[in-house]
XYZ file of C-alpha atoms in Angstrom:
327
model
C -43.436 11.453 -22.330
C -42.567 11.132 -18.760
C -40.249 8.714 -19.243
C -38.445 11.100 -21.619
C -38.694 13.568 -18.891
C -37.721 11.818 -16.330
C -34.509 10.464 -18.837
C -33.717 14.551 -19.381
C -34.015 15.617 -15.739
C -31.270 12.346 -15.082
C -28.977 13.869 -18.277
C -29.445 17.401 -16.903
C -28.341 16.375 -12.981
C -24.824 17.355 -12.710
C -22.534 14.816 -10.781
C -22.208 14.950 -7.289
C -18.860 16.988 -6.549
C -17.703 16.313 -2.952
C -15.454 13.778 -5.519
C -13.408 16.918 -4.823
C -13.501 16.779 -1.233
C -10.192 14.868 -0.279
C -8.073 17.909 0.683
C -6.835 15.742 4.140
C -6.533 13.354 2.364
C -4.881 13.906 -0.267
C -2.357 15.578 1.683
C -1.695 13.108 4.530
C -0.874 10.869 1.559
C 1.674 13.322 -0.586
C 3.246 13.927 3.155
C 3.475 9.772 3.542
C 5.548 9.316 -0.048
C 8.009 11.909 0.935
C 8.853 10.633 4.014
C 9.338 7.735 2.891
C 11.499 8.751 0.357
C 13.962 9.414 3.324
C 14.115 6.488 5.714
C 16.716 4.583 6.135
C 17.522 0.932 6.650
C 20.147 -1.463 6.607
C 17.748 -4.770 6.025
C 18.275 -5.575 1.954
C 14.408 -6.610 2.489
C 12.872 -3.946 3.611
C 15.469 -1.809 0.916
C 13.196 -3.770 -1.076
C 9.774 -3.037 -0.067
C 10.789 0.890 -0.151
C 11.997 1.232 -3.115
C 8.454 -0.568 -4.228
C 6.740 1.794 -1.758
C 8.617 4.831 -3.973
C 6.957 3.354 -7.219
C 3.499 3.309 -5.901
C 4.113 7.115 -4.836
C 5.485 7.667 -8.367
C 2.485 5.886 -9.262
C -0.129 7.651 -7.146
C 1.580 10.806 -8.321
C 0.720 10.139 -12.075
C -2.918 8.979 -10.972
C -3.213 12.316 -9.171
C -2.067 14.606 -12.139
C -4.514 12.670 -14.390
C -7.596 13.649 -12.057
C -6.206 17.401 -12.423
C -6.670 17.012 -16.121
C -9.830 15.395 -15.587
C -11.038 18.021 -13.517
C -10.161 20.039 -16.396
C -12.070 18.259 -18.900
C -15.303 18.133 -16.490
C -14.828 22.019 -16.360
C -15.221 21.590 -20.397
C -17.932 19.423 -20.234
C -19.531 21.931 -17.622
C -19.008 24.721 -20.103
C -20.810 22.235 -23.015
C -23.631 21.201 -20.505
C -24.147 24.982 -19.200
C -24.533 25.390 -23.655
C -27.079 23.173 -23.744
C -29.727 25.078 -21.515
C -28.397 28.439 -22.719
C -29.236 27.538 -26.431
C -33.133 27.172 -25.713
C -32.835 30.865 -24.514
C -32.374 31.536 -28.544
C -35.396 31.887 -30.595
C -33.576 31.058 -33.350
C -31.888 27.672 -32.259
C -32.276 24.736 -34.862
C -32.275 21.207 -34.378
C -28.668 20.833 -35.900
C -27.207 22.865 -33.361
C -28.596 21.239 -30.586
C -27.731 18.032 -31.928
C -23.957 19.127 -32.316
C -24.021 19.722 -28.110
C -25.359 17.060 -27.717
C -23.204 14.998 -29.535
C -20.334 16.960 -28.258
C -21.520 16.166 -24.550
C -21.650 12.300 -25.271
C -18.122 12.115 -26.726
C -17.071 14.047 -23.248
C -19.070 11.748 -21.178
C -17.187 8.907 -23.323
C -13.734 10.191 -22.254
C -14.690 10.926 -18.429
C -16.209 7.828 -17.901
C -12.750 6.134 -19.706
C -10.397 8.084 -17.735
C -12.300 8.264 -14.005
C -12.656 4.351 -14.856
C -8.709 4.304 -15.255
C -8.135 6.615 -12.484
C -10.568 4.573 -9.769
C -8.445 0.702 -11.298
C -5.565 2.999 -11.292
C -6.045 4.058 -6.791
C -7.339 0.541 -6.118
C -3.625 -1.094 -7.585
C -1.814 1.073 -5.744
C -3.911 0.319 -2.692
C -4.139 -3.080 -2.982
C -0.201 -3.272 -3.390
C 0.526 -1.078 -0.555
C -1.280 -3.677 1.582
C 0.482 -6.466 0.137
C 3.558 -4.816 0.754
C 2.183 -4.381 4.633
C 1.312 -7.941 4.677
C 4.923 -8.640 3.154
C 6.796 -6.945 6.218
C 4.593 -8.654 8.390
C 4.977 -11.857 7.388
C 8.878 -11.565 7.182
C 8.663 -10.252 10.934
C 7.035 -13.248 12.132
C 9.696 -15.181 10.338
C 12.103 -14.058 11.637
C 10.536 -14.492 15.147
C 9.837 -17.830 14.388
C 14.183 -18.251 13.369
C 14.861 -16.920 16.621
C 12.670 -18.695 18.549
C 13.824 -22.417 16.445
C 17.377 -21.069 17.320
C 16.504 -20.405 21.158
C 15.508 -24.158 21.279
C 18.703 -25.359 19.570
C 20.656 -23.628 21.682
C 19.003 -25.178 24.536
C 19.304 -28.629 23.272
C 23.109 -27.950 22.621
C 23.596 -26.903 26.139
C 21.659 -29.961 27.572
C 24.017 -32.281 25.280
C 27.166 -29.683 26.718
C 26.172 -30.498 30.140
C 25.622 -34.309 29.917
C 28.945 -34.578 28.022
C 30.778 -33.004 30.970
C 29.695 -35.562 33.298
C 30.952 -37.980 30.744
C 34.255 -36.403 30.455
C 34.584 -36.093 34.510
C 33.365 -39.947 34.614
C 36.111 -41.219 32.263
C 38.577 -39.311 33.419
C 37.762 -40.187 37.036
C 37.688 -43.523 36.163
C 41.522 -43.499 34.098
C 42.464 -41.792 37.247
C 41.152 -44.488 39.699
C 42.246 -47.608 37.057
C 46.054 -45.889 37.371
C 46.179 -46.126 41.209
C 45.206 -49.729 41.018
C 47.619 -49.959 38.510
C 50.448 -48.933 40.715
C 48.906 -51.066 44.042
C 48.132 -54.334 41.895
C 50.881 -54.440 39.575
C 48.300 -55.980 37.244
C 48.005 -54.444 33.364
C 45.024 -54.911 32.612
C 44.555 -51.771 35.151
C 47.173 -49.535 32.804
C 44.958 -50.837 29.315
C 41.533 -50.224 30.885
C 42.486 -46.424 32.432
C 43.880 -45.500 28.834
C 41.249 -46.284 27.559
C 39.298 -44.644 29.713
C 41.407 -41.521 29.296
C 40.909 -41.665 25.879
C 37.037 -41.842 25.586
C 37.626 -38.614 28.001
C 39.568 -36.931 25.435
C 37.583 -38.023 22.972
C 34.350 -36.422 24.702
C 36.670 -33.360 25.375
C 37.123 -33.062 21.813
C 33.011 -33.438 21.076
C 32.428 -31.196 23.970
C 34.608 -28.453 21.954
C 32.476 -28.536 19.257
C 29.637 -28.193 20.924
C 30.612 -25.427 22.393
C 31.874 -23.326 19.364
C 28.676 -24.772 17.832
C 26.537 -22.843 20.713
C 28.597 -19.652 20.408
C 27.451 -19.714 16.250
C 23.592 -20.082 17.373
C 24.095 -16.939 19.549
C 25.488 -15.000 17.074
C 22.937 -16.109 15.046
C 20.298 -15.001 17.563
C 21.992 -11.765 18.162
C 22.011 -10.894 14.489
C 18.342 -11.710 14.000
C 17.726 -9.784 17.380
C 19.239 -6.896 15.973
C 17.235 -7.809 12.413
C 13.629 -8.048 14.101
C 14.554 -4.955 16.316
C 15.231 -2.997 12.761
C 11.799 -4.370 11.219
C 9.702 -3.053 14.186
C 11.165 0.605 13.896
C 10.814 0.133 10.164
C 7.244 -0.760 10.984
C 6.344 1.763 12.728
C 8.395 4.570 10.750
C 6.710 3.399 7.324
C 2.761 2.953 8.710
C 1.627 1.545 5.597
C -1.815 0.560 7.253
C -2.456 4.359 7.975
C -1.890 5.295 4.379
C -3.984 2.701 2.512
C -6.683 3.512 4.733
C -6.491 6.948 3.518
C -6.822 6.058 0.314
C -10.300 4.566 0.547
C -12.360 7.704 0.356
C -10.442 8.444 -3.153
C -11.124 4.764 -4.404
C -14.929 5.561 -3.507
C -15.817 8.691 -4.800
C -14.057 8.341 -7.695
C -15.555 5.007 -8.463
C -18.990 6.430 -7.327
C -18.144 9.036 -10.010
C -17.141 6.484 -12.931
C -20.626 4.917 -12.036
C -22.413 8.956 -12.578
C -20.000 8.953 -16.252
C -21.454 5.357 -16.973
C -25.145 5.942 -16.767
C -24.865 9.446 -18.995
C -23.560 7.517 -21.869
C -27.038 5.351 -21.895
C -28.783 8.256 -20.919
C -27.447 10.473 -23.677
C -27.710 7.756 -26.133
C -31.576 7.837 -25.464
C -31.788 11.736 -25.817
C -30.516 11.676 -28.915
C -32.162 9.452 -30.926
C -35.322 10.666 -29.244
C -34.768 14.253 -29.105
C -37.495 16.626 -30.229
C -36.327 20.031 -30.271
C -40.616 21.693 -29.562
C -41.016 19.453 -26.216
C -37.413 20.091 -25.527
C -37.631 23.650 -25.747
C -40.450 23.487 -23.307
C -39.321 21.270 -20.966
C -35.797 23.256 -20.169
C -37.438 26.381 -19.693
C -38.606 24.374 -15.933
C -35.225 22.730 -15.712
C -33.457 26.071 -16.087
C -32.015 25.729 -12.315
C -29.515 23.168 -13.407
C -28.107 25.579 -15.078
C -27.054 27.130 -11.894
C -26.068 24.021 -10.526
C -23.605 23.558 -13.507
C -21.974 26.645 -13.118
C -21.607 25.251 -9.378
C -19.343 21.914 -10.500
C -17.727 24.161 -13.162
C -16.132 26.214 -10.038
C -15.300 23.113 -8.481
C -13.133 21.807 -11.240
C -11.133 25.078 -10.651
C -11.414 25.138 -7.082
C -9.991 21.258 -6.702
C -7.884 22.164 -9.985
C -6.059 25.026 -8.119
C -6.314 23.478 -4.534
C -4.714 20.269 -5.543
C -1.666 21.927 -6.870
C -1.385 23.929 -4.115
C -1.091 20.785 -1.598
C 1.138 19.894 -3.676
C 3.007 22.618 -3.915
C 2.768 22.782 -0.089
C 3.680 19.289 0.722
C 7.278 19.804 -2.112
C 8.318 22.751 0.108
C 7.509 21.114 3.633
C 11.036 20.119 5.154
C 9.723 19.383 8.394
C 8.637 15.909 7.414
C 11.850 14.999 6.652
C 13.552 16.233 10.097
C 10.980 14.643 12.341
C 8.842 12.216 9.797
């Protein structure tokens, strides 16, 4: 008997409602989406990981109006449990009727344990994606560093090469220049046929040195752009602050999955009452259980009072412009 007591008084126990409790939250995140629906970039990447930062809001958006109507459907299930006790209060209560609550309460704990279940996988996705996202910017910053910093070298390399082919050019045409004089002294051609040749290997590194050169002014345009780039991804960074907002979103992962786990343990525990109720030590039993009751009534005024303060942040957050002038 006491473990059928014991079984009751864990069926009776309402769930814990500070589930509710995520006002800040919940608005610090609604106020993240929309600013986001207004930055701006000009990186085709990070275009990218916005518009997949819009779904997720779109996303969390659904997820959210779904624990509104599950707040509703806890009310209903407040109003069935809130039944239960009041129908001992009638002398004239049969077993049927208590049996019909009772199986009306299980098929309500079946559908909040489904849909707090789909609600807690349904936070935890977008979470988890948000932080992929993060880690995608991330990485694709220190790419981009590490381009720049490849190029930088290159650059360096080309200039060294620039450099050394300048003293060839100067030695050659030095040389030519010399070879001609002794030319004109000697009288001897093998002077003239050694300084054009010399004058031509000059030319020749004149022409490589040219190249070089144009190929140096490419690598700093190439630098500059992916200056510009990485400059772009920091203020991106720090404008979209996607480790702030999936950090917000633990608390709601949490509760609600502590909740899913109060939904999953009614459904053995009502399973148990039924097939074992007996409606004589039932009867007696509630009559010392009848502050639950109270209690009840308590989460039943939460589901309206998170019902009617969630739409209101919303409502709020739609109508506050300022986050789109200063973000």
């Amino acid at each position: 008997m006491n473990e059928t007591n014991n079984r009751e008084q864990e069926f009776l126990e309402p769930p814990n409602h500070d589930v509710f409790h995520v006002h800040d939250d919940l608005k610090h995140i609604l106020l993240y989406f929309k600013k986001c629906e207004v930055i701006i970039t000009d990186i085709p990447f990070i275009k990218e990981k916005m518009r997949d930062i819009l779904d997720q809001g779109l996303n969390f958006h659904a997820y959210l109006q779904r624990s509104i109507s599950h707040s509703n459907k806890l009310e209903m299930h407040s109003e069935g449990a809130i039944n239960y006790f009041e129908l001992f209060e009638d002398p004239n209560i049969d077993q049927n009727r208590i049996s019909g609550v009772l199986n009306m309460l299980y098929e309500s704990t079946q559908v909040n344990e489904r849909e707090t279940r789909e609600i807690k996988e349904g936070y935890t996705s977008i979470h988890r994606r948000l932080k992929e996202i993060n880690d995608e910017i991330y990485k694709y910053e220190k790419t981009t560093e590490e381009k720049i910093k490849s190029l930088r070298m290159e650059k360096e390399d080309l200039e060294e090469d620039l450099k050394s082919v300048k003293n060839m050019i100067s030695f050659f045409f030095m040389i030519g220049f010399i070879l001609a004089i002794l030319q004109i002294v000697i009288e001897q051609n093998i002077f003239m046929i050694t300084s054009i040749i010399a004058v031509v290997l000059a030319f020749i590194f004149l022409k490589c040195n040219t190249n070089r050169d144009i190929k140096i002014r490419k690598v700093e345009r190439e630098i500059n752009d992916l200056d510009y780039t990485r400059n772009l991804i920091n203020t991106s960074r720090r404008e979209i602050e996607i480790h702030e907002i999936y950090d917000k979103m633990v608390p709601l992962i949490k509760k609600m999955g502590a909740y899913n786990g109060y939904w999953d343990s009614q459904l053995s525990l009502l399973e148990q009452i039924i097939r074992d109720f007996n409606i004589n030590t039932d009867r007696e039993r509630n009559f010392t259980m009848r502050p639950m009751k109270e209690r009840w009534k308590e989460v039943r005024r939460s589901c309206d009072s998170y019902t009617r303060t969630a739409r209101q942040i919303i409502k709020d957050v739609d109508n506050d412009d300022d986050v789109l002038i200063h973000g």
